[in-house]
GROMACS .gro file of C-alpha atoms in nm:
model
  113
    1UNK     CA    1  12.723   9.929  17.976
    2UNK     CA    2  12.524  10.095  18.275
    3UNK     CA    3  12.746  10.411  18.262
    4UNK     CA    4  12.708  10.446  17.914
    5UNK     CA    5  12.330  10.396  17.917
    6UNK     CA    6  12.372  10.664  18.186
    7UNK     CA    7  12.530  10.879  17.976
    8UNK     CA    8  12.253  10.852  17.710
    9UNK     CA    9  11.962  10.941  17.934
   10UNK     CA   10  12.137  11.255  18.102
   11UNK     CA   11  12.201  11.349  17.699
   12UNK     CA   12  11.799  11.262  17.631
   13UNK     CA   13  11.719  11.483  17.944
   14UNK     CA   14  11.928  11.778  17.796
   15UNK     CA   15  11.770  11.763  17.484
   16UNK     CA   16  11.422  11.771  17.666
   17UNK     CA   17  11.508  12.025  17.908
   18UNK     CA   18  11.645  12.259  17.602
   19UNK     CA   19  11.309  12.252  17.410
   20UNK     CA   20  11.149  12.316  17.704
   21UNK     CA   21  11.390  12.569  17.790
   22UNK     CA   22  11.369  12.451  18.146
   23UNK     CA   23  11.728  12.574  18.278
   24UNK     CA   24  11.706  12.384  18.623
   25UNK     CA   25  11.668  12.049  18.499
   26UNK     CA   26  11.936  12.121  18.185
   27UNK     CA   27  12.213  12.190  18.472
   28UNK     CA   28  12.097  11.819  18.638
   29UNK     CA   29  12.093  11.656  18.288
   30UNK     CA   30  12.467  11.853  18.185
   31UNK     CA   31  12.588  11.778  18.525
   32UNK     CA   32  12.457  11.351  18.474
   33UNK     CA   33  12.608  11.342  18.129
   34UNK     CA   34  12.967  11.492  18.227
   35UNK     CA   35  12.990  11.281  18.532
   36UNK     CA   36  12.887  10.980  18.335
   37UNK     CA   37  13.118  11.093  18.071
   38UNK     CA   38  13.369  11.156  18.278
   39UNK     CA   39  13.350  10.795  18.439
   40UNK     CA   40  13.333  10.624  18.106
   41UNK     CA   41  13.644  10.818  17.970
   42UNK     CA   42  13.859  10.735  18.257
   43UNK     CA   43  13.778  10.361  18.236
   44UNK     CA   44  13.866  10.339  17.864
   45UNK     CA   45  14.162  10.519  17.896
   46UNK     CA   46  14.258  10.283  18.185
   47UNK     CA   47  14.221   9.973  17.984
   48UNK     CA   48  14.311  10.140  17.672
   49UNK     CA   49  14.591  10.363  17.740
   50UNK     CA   50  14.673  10.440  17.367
   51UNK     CA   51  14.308  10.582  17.339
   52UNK     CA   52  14.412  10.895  17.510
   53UNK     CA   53  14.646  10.970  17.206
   54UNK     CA   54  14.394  10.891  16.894
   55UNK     CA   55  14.164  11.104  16.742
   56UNK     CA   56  13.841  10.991  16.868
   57UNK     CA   57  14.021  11.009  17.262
   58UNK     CA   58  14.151  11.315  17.263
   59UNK     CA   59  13.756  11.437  17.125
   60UNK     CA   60  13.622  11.284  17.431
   61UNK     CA   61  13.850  11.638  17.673
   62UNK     CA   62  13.666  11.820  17.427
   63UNK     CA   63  13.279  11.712  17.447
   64UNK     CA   64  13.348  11.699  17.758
   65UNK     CA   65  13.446  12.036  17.798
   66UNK     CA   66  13.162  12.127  17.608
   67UNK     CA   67  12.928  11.990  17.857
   68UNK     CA   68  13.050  12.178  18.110
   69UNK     CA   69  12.997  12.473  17.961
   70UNK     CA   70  12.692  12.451  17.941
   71UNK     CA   71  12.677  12.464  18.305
   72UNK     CA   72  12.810  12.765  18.357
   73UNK     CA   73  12.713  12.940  18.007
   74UNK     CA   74  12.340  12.801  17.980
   75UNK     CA   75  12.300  13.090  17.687
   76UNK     CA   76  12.496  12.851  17.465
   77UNK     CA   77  12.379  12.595  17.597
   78UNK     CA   78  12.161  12.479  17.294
   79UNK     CA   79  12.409  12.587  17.037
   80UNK     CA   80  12.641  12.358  17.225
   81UNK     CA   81  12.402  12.085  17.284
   82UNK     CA   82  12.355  12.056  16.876
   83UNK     CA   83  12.721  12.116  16.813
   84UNK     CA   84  12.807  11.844  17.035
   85UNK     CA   85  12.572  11.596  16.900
   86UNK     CA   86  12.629  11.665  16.537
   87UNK     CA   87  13.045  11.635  16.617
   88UNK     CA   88  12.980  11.308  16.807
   89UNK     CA   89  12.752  11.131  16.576
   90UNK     CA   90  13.028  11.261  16.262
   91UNK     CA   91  13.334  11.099  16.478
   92UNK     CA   92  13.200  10.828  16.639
   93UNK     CA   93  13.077  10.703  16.348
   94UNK     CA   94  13.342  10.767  16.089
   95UNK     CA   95  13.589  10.477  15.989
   96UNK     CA   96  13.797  10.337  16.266
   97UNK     CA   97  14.095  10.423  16.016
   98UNK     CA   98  13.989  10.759  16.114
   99UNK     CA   99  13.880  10.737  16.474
  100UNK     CA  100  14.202  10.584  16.525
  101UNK     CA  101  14.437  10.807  16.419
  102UNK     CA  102  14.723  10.876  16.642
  103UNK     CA  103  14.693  11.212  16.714
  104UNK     CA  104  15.011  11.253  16.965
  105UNK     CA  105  15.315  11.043  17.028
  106UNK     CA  106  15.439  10.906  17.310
  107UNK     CA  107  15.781  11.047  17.340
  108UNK     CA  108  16.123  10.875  17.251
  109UNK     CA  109  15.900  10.677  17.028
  110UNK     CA  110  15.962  10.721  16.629
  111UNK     CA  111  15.703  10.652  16.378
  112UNK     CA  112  15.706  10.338  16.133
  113UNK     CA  113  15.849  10.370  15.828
   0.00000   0.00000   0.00000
């Protein structure tokens, strides 16, 4: 819960730092939110290993991925700021039938018939 609330100021602090298009304190809120993010991902995937193969896991790589580039493109950074949020809001709020779709398999295993 801590990590997560975390996670949701260093986003907050982004969003700030964009419209105030203050670059130093955008790297310090990126870098909070992809550590945080980071943290979080690796503890669900730990106690949730099949998360890493369903839709809304294998998003998570690619926000965070997103997040870093920010860091080192900070020209894109809004653009990927508000592509980012708009993406997350769409899947983490869609129907777990959704969310939940296994994306990859596990190999050796079949599907159910």
């Amino acid at each position: 819960m801590a990590l997560r609330s975390l996670h949701l100021v260093g986003v907050v602090l982004i969003g700030c730092a964009l419209l105030t298009a203050d670059t130093r304190d955008h790297r310090l809120a990126a870098a909070l939110t992809l550590v945080s993010g980071l943290a979080m991902y690796g503890l669900e995937v730990w106690s949730k290993p099949r998360h890493a193969v369903e839709l809304a896991g294998l998003f998570i790589p690619l926000k965070l991925c997103g997040i870093g580039a920010m860091l080192v493109l900070p020209q894109f950074a809004a653009l990927l700021f508000w592509l980012l949020l708009v993406t997350s809001s769409v899947v983490s709020h869609a129907p777990g039938s959704f969310r939940h779709i296994r994306i990859l398999r596990r190999p050796g295993r079949q599907s159910r018939a």
